[in-house]
Each structure stands twice: as structure tokens, then as C-alpha cells.
Amino acid sequence: MITRVAQKYDSVRTHIVHLSAADALPLIKLFRSNVGNRLTVETCHHYLNLNADEVPRDRVDFKCCPPIRDAANQTALWNGLKSGDINMVVSDHSPSTAEMKLLFDGPDYGNFMKAWGGISSVQFGLSLFWTNCAKHGLGINDLIRLMCEEPAKLCGFHEQKGKLAKGYDADLCIWDPSDEFTVTPDIIHFRNKANPYMNKQLKGIVHATIVRGQFAYKRSTSELFNFVGRLLKPKPSKHI
């Protein structure tokens, strides 16, 4: 349906969010041959890093919408990133309390039908993606394209965000791509800590983040700085 609308109305910019099913990629590729860059597609960290075969019984912290699929589907999504059929990778950060996730003992404990459907991953997105990049034939330039440049274009911030260049905001991430860490509750900065990555070993430690030239986070002190954001107004994009 989405691809048909994009084909019918040549002025419509169309973006497919949270692609989880790789079976849709041939159809996306077919319609993109007609509508070009007006059709863009994203997938999420949990679809690239988790598969249904690894979901333990009653572990409703793995529940999300659309659902996590099998290992073959996961590989096909990575191939979609390599081929350019998928334009970007996003967090789809969807936190919830342990009560909403039904992670406490009770009659509904582990009930996938009743538990909140969402996964928290925004803090670990860079490391989640980088951990498996090399295994799938991707590198640092792909990471920058998929997680910085393409999202900035989609949002209309392509002349302000997404790259290091004159006139762009000084948004920087200082990280060590070779060092590793384990996800544990004590290092999680988002409030509701339930997530399916607990105890996983990830590659690429973020030591600091800088937004518009100001520190927002320093790992050495576990400090989150109180800085004031600002409303951004996107510019019209020719990207899609």
C-alpha cells in the first residue's frame, strides 16, 4: 500500500519506518525504481542484533512492534543495508516501566500478549551497530552514512547536522571503536532500564558526546550535563 501511494502521487515523500520483515525488500526495490529517492526505508537496532530463535521464554523485554524475526531475516536486513535498499538505522527507543513490561512476579508475568511492546536502545545504538558491522562487510563510512547523514537528510537538517563540515553544528562523539564493555544496569542512563541487551558484550565505548560544541556527557565522571536544547526547524529536502 505504501509503495503504491508513493508511485501514484509524484509529489509525496514516503518513508517506511521500523522495517522488520526482509521479505518486503524486493517490493521496495521494485517501486523505488519508479519513484527514486522519494521512498526511503529505515530499520532498527533490535532487528539487526536480535533474532526470534534467541528470545528466552517469558522474556517480554524482547517484545516490540513489529516483532523480532528469525536469523535468516536478520541477515537479509544487513544485506539490505549493504545494497542501499535500506537507507538508515534508528533506535525506535521505546522505554517502559518494569510493571508495564510485566517483568514482576504476578499472574501476568511474561505474558507477551499483555506486555508493553517496545525496546530501549538509544544509549547503546552506536555500539550495537558497530559490534556487528565488520561481520556483515560494513565499516565506519557506512556507520556515518546510515546513522548520521541519512537521518539528517530525512529530517531536513542536511545542511546543519549529520557531518563534520564548515557551517554545521559541532555535534561530536568521542569513542574508542576497539574497546568493549558489558551492558549492566549501573551504566544505563535512561530511567527505565529493562532491555534485552543486558549482559551482552558490545564493541565501541563512548567516552563523551558534544552537542553544538558543548559537552552533554562524559564517561570518566558518568556526568550528564544540563544543557538547554533548542527548537530546530527543518529545511525542505530534495533527498526524498
mmCIF file with all atom_site columns, C-alpha atoms in Angstrom, residues 13 88 144-163 168 234-235 237 239:
data_model
loop_
_atom_site.group_PDB
_atom_site.id
_atom_site.type_symbol
_atom_site.label_atom_id
_atom_site.label_alt_id
_atom_site.label_comp_id
_atom_site.label_asym_id
_atom_site.label_entity_id
_atom_site.label_seq_id
_atom_site.pdbx_PDB_ins_code
_atom_site.Cartn_x
_atom_site.Cartn_y
_atom_site.Cartn_z
_atom_site.occupancy
_atom_site.B_iso_or_equiv
_atom_site.pdbx_formal_charge
_atom_site.auth_seq_id
_atom_site.auth_comp_id
_atom_site.auth_asym_id
_atom_site.auth_atom_id
_atom_site.pdbx_PDB_model_num
ATOM 1  C CA . ARG A 1 13  ? 7.670  11.928 0.145  1.00 0.00 ? 13  ARG A CA 1
ATOM 2  C CA . MET A 1 88  ? 19.195 4.225  7.640  1.00 0.00 ? 88  MET A CA 1
ATOM 3  C CA . ILE A 1 144 ? 28.273 7.507  9.407  1.00 0.00 ? 144 ILE A CA 1
ATOM 4  C CA . ARG A 1 145 ? 26.013 7.297  6.362  1.00 0.00 ? 145 ARG A CA 1
ATOM 5  C CA . LEU A 1 146 ? 23.344 5.121  7.966  1.00 0.00 ? 146 LEU A CA 1
ATOM 6  C CA . MET A 1 147 ? 23.227 6.705  11.423 1.00 0.00 ? 147 MET A CA 1
ATOM 7  C CA . CYS A 1 148 ? 24.207 10.333 10.768 1.00 0.00 ? 148 CYS A CA 1
ATOM 8  C CA . GLU A 1 149 ? 23.922 11.580 7.212  1.00 0.00 ? 149 GLU A CA 1
ATOM 9  C CA . GLU A 1 150 ? 20.768 9.803  6.058  1.00 0.00 ? 150 GLU A CA 1
ATOM 10 C CA . PRO A 1 151 ? 18.654 10.556 9.158  1.00 0.00 ? 151 PRO A CA 1
ATOM 11 C CA . ALA A 1 152 ? 19.701 14.226 8.910  1.00 0.00 ? 152 ALA A CA 1
ATOM 12 C CA . LYS A 1 153 ? 18.579 14.321 5.274  1.00 0.00 ? 153 LYS A CA 1
ATOM 13 C CA . LEU A 1 154 ? 15.255 12.710 6.092  1.00 0.00 ? 154 LEU A CA 1
ATOM 14 C CA . CYS A 1 155 ? 14.531 15.286 8.817  1.00 0.00 ? 155 CYS A CA 1
ATOM 15 C CA . GLY A 1 156 ? 15.575 18.256 6.685  1.00 0.00 ? 156 GLY A CA 1
ATOM 16 C CA . PHE A 1 157 ? 18.676 19.011 8.744  1.00 0.00 ? 157 PHE A CA 1
ATOM 17 C CA . HIS A 1 158 ? 21.077 18.032 5.969  1.00 0.00 ? 158 HIS A CA 1
ATOM 18 C CA . GLU A 1 159 ? 22.745 21.475 5.943  1.00 0.00 ? 159 GLU A CA 1
ATOM 19 C CA . GLN A 1 160 ? 23.144 21.591 9.716  1.00 0.00 ? 160 GLN A CA 1
ATOM 20 C CA . LYS A 1 161 ? 23.501 18.071 11.104 1.00 0.00 ? 161 LYS A CA 1
ATOM 21 C CA . GLY A 1 162 ? 24.949 14.709 10.128 1.00 0.00 ? 162 GLY A CA 1
ATOM 22 C CA . LYS A 1 163 ? 28.541 15.551 9.206  1.00 0.00 ? 163 LYS A CA 1
ATOM 23 C CA . TYR A 1 168 ? 27.468 22.556 10.596 1.00 0.00 ? 168 TYR A CA 1
ATOM 24 C CA . PRO A 1 234 ? 13.986 21.703 9.065  1.00 0.00 ? 234 PRO A CA 1
ATOM 25 C CA . LYS A 1 235 ? 14.748 22.975 5.616  1.00 0.00 ? 235 LYS A CA 1
ATOM 26 C CA . SER A 1 237 ? 14.886 18.382 1.495  1.00 0.00 ? 237 SER A CA 1
ATOM 27 C CA . HIS A 1 239 ? 16.632 13.921 -0.744 1.00 0.00 ? 239 HIS A CA 1
#
